Amino acid sequence: MTSGRVAPFGAVVALVLAAACSSSSGGSGGGQPDSGNGGQDASEDTTGGDTGGGGDTGPQQDASEGGSTTDSPTEATGGDGGPCAPSSLGSSLVLWLVGDMGLTSSGNPATVTWTDQSPAKNDASSGTGQASVPTIDTSVVNGHTAVKFDGTNSLVVQDATSLQWAANSFAVWVVMSDATNTADASANMGFTILSKLAPMAGSSVGFALQLYPGGVEAYDYQSAQVRAASTAIADGNFHVVGAVRSGGVLTMRVDGAAAMTGAFATNVSEPMQVVALGVSPNLGPPAFAGDVAEVIAVNGPVADPACIESYLKSRYGL
């Protein structure tokens, strides 16, 4: 990807010589210009290189790129990414939690904080009052970090305007591993990975992305339920699970493909509907036991869900 500017003849000669030197240093081609660090990955990235125009596959140090020696947040969370990177979603990207970025645990008892990489800045936190908190699981999938939930703990994102999806289009993706196959352990019981519900007793309408014996589902705890059978989900490996709603119809997506479509017109904007990872805030256990490496939420339509999923699958080697 070029800037569109034409270099004078002398500069062209210099560029040719520089390209020859960088080629001998082992940099890989096909990359995109870095976002925010002033360097180019086309032939200069000797610490990991772009792969098929997708940027670095991890938080690399790019001392040979001619700009900053530290990756920008966009590059560190998966590289320049091209048109499929979550950053390409712009302001409609309202939650982007990446295990390699902004994940900290501090204090005694510990508080876990996961800093949102989206423009909305909807950070997640374990808060106070939990008997235990999620732990940080380093280098667990393709060299990347994830958050490990044990079936009793959670992270919560407080309600915000950007997270009030009403009856409009939205999309949610989670890169997860059902480490203990909990969904297959109890018939007819869902194990919540991500929910958007009000944290109060008796309030249940909203949205939940959860495992059930034999697959994954979107559920509003009242009338709407879209179930996608997928025995692969409970194999203990990482998968990309998504729910994409458009025009009152929701499609469950598993590993880059549509798995089930059904009606889901629920108003996902009831008062104080927090986003919770690991457990529904008003229901408690049974809850999710496993790892979550990345979470993406979009407020609005997504033209090409498979594009985002291809980015996630490439990043995590799925």
mmCIF file of C-alpha atoms in Angstrom, residues 25-204:
data_model
loop_
_atom_site.group_PDB
_atom_site.id
_atom_site.type_symbol
_atom_site.label_atom_id
_atom_site.label_comp_id
_atom_site.label_asym_id
_atom_site.label_seq_id
_atom_site.Cartn_x
_atom_site.Cartn_y
_atom_site.Cartn_z
ATOM 1 C CA SER A 25 18.223 -8.505 6.036
ATOM 2 C CA GLY A 26 15.377 -11.007 5.970
ATOM 3 C CA GLY A 27 12.308 -8.745 6.034
ATOM 4 C CA SER A 28 9.170 -10.217 4.464
ATOM 5 C CA GLY A 29 7.130 -8.538 1.785
ATOM 6 C CA GLY A 30 3.491 -7.960 1.105
ATOM 7 C CA GLY A 31 2.841 -5.808 4.172
ATOM 8 C CA GLN A 32 0.980 -2.580 4.694
ATOM 9 C CA PRO A 33 2.390 0.737 5.952
ATOM 10 C CA ASP A 34 2.515 0.904 9.711
ATOM 11 C CA SER A 35 -0.268 2.755 11.501
ATOM 12 C CA GLY A 36 1.195 5.491 13.627
ATOM 13 C CA ASN A 37 4.897 4.638 13.685
ATOM 14 C CA GLY A 38 6.086 6.167 10.430
ATOM 15 C CA GLY A 39 7.756 3.006 9.092
ATOM 16 C CA GLN A 40 6.977 0.575 6.338
ATOM 17 C CA ASP A 41 6.690 -3.183 6.668
ATOM 18 C CA ALA A 42 6.963 -3.962 2.935
ATOM 19 C CA SER A 43 10.567 -5.065 3.197
ATOM 20 C CA GLU A 44 11.960 -3.693 6.441
ATOM 21 C CA ASP A 45 10.363 -5.688 9.234
ATOM 22 C CA THR A 46 13.105 -8.043 10.417
ATOM 23 C CA THR A 47 11.424 -9.004 13.700
ATOM 24 C CA GLY A 48 8.431 -10.886 12.423
ATOM 25 C CA GLY A 49 7.340 -9.300 9.201
ATOM 26 C CA ASP A 50 3.969 -8.844 7.673
ATOM 27 C CA THR A 51 2.128 -11.967 6.627
ATOM 28 C CA GLY A 52 -0.008 -11.510 3.553
ATOM 29 C CA GLY A 53 -0.547 -7.820 4.162
ATOM 30 C CA GLY A 54 -1.732 -8.423 7.716
ATOM 31 C CA GLY A 55 1.037 -6.744 9.672
ATOM 32 C CA ASP A 56 2.957 -8.136 12.592
ATOM 33 C CA THR A 57 1.403 -11.112 14.313
ATOM 34 C CA GLY A 58 2.302 -9.872 17.777
ATOM 35 C CA PRO A 59 3.811 -6.987 19.721
ATOM 36 C CA GLN A 60 7.122 -6.820 17.853
ATOM 37 C CA GLN A 61 9.900 -4.263 18.167
ATOM 38 C CA ASP A 62 10.414 -2.731 14.734
ATOM 39 C CA ALA A 63 13.779 -1.026 15.079
ATOM 40 C CA SER A 64 14.433 -1.363 11.335
ATOM 41 C CA GLU A 65 11.304 0.357 10.142
ATOM 42 C CA GLY A 66 12.502 3.920 10.164
ATOM 43 C CA GLY A 67 10.064 5.230 12.733
ATOM 44 C CA SER A 68 9.271 4.442 16.341
ATOM 45 C CA THR A 69 10.921 1.275 17.663
ATOM 46 C CA THR A 70 7.747 0.365 19.520
ATOM 47 C CA ASP A 71 4.626 -0.865 17.775
ATOM 48 C CA SER A 72 1.536 1.309 17.777
ATOM 49 C CA PRO A 73 -1.509 -0.166 19.586
ATOM 50 C CA THR A 74 -3.007 -1.168 16.257
ATOM 51 C CA GLU A 75 0.093 -3.048 15.169
ATOM 52 C CA ALA A 76 0.688 -4.634 18.552
ATOM 53 C CA THR A 77 -2.782 -6.135 18.569
ATOM 54 C CA GLY A 78 -2.418 -7.906 15.284
ATOM 55 C CA GLY A 79 -0.587 -5.700 12.863
ATOM 56 C CA ASP A 80 -1.683 -3.225 10.268
ATOM 57 C CA GLY A 81 -4.394 -5.770 9.512
ATOM 58 C CA GLY A 82 -5.564 -4.298 6.221
ATOM 59 C CA PRO A 83 -9.293 -4.019 5.570
ATOM 60 C CA CYS A 84 -10.148 -6.876 7.957
ATOM 61 C CA ALA A 85 -8.625 -5.484 11.145
ATOM 62 C CA PRO A 86 -11.126 -4.418 13.838
ATOM 63 C CA SER A 87 -9.626 -0.921 13.654
ATOM 64 C CA SER A 88 -11.110 -0.649 10.146
ATOM 65 C CA LEU A 89 -14.577 -0.531 11.750
ATOM 66 C CA GLY A 90 -13.985 3.032 12.937
ATOM 67 C CA SER A 91 -16.362 4.568 15.469
ATOM 68 C CA SER A 92 -18.788 1.633 15.269
ATOM 69 C CA LEU A 93 -16.177 -0.454 17.115
ATOM 70 C CA VAL A 94 -17.314 -0.040 20.734
ATOM 71 C CA LEU A 95 -15.417 -2.799 22.532
ATOM 72 C CA TRP A 96 -12.072 -4.351 21.627
ATOM 73 C CA LEU A 97 -10.371 -6.341 24.353
ATOM 74 C CA VAL A 98 -7.107 -7.996 23.339
ATOM 75 C CA GLY A 99 -5.143 -10.228 25.697
ATOM 76 C CA ASP A 100 -1.813 -8.770 24.583
ATOM 77 C CA MET A 101 -2.865 -5.186 25.291
ATOM 78 C CA GLY A 102 -3.892 -3.414 28.489
ATOM 79 C CA LEU A 103 -4.440 -6.524 30.610
ATOM 80 C CA THR A 104 -3.240 -6.103 34.198
ATOM 81 C CA SER A 105 -3.687 -7.670 37.615
ATOM 82 C CA SER A 106 -2.771 -5.700 40.727
ATOM 83 C CA GLY A 107 -3.426 -5.409 44.447
ATOM 84 C CA ASN A 108 -4.239 -7.898 47.190
ATOM 85 C CA PRO A 109 -6.881 -9.139 46.789
ATOM 86 C CA ALA A 110 -6.232 -8.775 43.090
ATOM 87 C CA THR A 111 -8.177 -6.582 40.693
ATOM 88 C CA VAL A 112 -8.006 -7.485 37.002
ATOM 89 C CA THR A 113 -8.422 -4.677 34.480
ATOM 90 C CA TRP A 114 -8.697 -5.101 30.703
ATOM 91 C CA THR A 115 -8.282 -1.821 28.832
ATOM 92 C CA ASP A 116 -10.528 -1.336 25.813
ATOM 93 C CA GLN A 117 -8.608 -0.683 22.570
ATOM 94 C CA SER A 118 -11.689 0.701 20.770
ATOM 95 C CA PRO A 119 -12.417 4.437 20.403
ATOM 96 C CA ALA A 120 -15.214 4.047 22.984
ATOM 97 C CA LYS A 121 -12.816 3.169 25.844
ATOM 98 C CA ASN A 122 -15.187 0.730 27.573
ATOM 99 C CA ASP A 123 -12.711 -0.877 29.964
ATOM 100 C CA ALA A 124 -13.502 -4.159 31.733
ATOM 101 C CA SER A 125 -12.715 -4.824 35.380
ATOM 102 C CA SER A 126 -13.233 -7.509 38.003
ATOM 103 C CA GLY A 127 -14.253 -4.804 40.469
ATOM 104 C CA THR A 128 -14.716 -5.727 44.103
ATOM 105 C CA GLY A 129 -16.603 -8.383 46.016
ATOM 106 C CA GLN A 130 -15.587 -11.453 44.024
ATOM 107 C CA ALA A 131 -14.286 -14.394 45.990
ATOM 108 C CA SER A 132 -11.861 -14.991 43.122
ATOM 109 C CA VAL A 133 -10.962 -13.095 39.974
ATOM 110 C CA PRO A 134 -10.002 -14.271 36.492
ATOM 111 C CA THR A 135 -6.335 -14.953 35.925
ATOM 112 C CA ILE A 136 -4.008 -14.015 33.095
ATOM 113 C CA ASP A 137 -2.994 -16.972 30.929
ATOM 114 C CA THR A 138 0.128 -16.029 28.941
ATOM 115 C CA SER A 139 1.152 -17.504 25.584
ATOM 116 C CA VAL A 140 -1.829 -19.822 25.571
ATOM 117 C CA VAL A 141 -2.864 -19.564 21.906
ATOM 118 C CA ASN A 142 -0.412 -18.973 19.058
ATOM 119 C CA GLY A 143 1.831 -17.086 21.488
ATOM 120 C CA HIS A 144 -0.953 -14.757 22.623
ATOM 121 C CA THR A 145 -2.340 -14.049 26.093
ATOM 122 C CA ALA A 146 -5.882 -14.773 27.283
ATOM 123 C CA VAL A 147 -8.029 -14.344 30.392
ATOM 124 C CA LYS A 148 -8.871 -17.559 32.228
ATOM 125 C CA PHE A 149 -12.288 -17.835 33.898
ATOM 126 C CA ASP A 150 -13.026 -20.590 36.388
ATOM 127 C CA GLY A 151 -16.826 -20.745 36.306
ATOM 128 C CA THR A 152 -17.376 -18.373 39.234
ATOM 129 C CA ASN A 153 -15.633 -15.123 38.344
ATOM 130 C CA SER A 154 -16.187 -12.415 35.740
ATOM 131 C CA LEU A 155 -15.126 -9.101 34.246
ATOM 132 C CA VAL A 156 -17.664 -6.301 33.859
ATOM 133 C CA VAL A 157 -17.926 -3.340 31.481
ATOM 134 C CA GLN A 158 -20.186 -0.621 32.849
ATOM 135 C CA ASP A 159 -23.125 0.575 30.761
ATOM 136 C CA ALA A 160 -22.414 3.335 28.250
ATOM 137 C CA THR A 161 -24.251 4.960 25.346
ATOM 138 C CA SER A 162 -22.030 3.110 22.882
ATOM 139 C CA LEU A 163 -23.166 -0.196 24.391
ATOM 140 C CA GLN A 164 -26.894 0.546 24.125
ATOM 141 C CA TRP A 165 -27.799 -1.335 20.968
ATOM 142 C CA ALA A 166 -31.603 -1.156 21.279
ATOM 143 C CA ALA A 167 -33.187 -3.102 18.395
ATOM 144 C CA ASN A 168 -30.508 -2.005 15.954
ATOM 145 C CA SER A 169 -27.813 -3.993 14.214
ATOM 146 C CA PHE A 170 -24.872 -5.147 16.301
ATOM 147 C CA ALA A 171 -22.150 -7.759 16.265
ATOM 148 C CA VAL A 172 -20.134 -9.554 18.926
ATOM 149 C CA TRP A 173 -17.155 -11.881 18.513
ATOM 150 C CA VAL A 174 -15.245 -13.825 21.146
ATOM 151 C CA VAL A 175 -12.079 -15.863 20.669
ATOM 152 C CA MET A 176 -12.522 -18.523 23.327
ATOM 153 C CA SER A 177 -11.623 -21.999 24.508
ATOM 154 C CA ASP A 178 -14.019 -24.118 26.563
ATOM 155 C CA ALA A 179 -11.154 -25.526 28.582
ATOM 156 C CA THR A 180 -13.171 -27.920 30.739
ATOM 157 C CA ASN A 181 -16.001 -28.730 28.315
ATOM 158 C CA THR A 182 -18.466 -27.375 30.880
ATOM 159 C CA ALA A 183 -21.228 -26.990 28.309
ATOM 160 C CA ASP A 184 -21.382 -30.727 27.801
ATOM 161 C CA ALA A 185 -21.447 -31.496 31.504
ATOM 162 C CA SER A 186 -25.049 -30.468 32.266
ATOM 163 C CA ALA A 187 -27.952 -30.973 29.895
ATOM 164 C CA ASN A 188 -30.156 -27.968 29.080
ATOM 165 C CA MET A 189 -27.963 -25.495 30.934
ATOM 166 C CA GLY A 190 -26.186 -22.591 29.255
ATOM 167 C CA PHE A 191 -22.743 -21.394 30.281
ATOM 168 C CA THR A 192 -22.406 -17.689 29.626
ATOM 169 C CA ILE A 193 -19.324 -16.370 27.828
ATOM 170 C CA LEU A 194 -20.576 -12.796 27.348
ATOM 171 C CA SER A 195 -23.811 -11.140 28.377
ATOM 172 C CA LYS A 196 -25.469 -7.747 28.264
ATOM 173 C CA LEU A 197 -27.986 -7.820 31.086
ATOM 174 C CA ALA A 198 -29.003 -5.643 34.013
ATOM 175 C CA PRO A 199 -27.190 -6.649 37.233
ATOM 176 C CA MET A 200 -30.288 -7.007 39.378
ATOM 177 C CA ALA A 201 -32.439 -9.899 40.523
ATOM 178 C CA GLY A 202 -35.435 -10.638 38.312
ATOM 179 C CA SER A 203 -34.173 -8.596 35.349
ATOM 180 C CA SER A 204 -33.262 -10.967 32.562
#
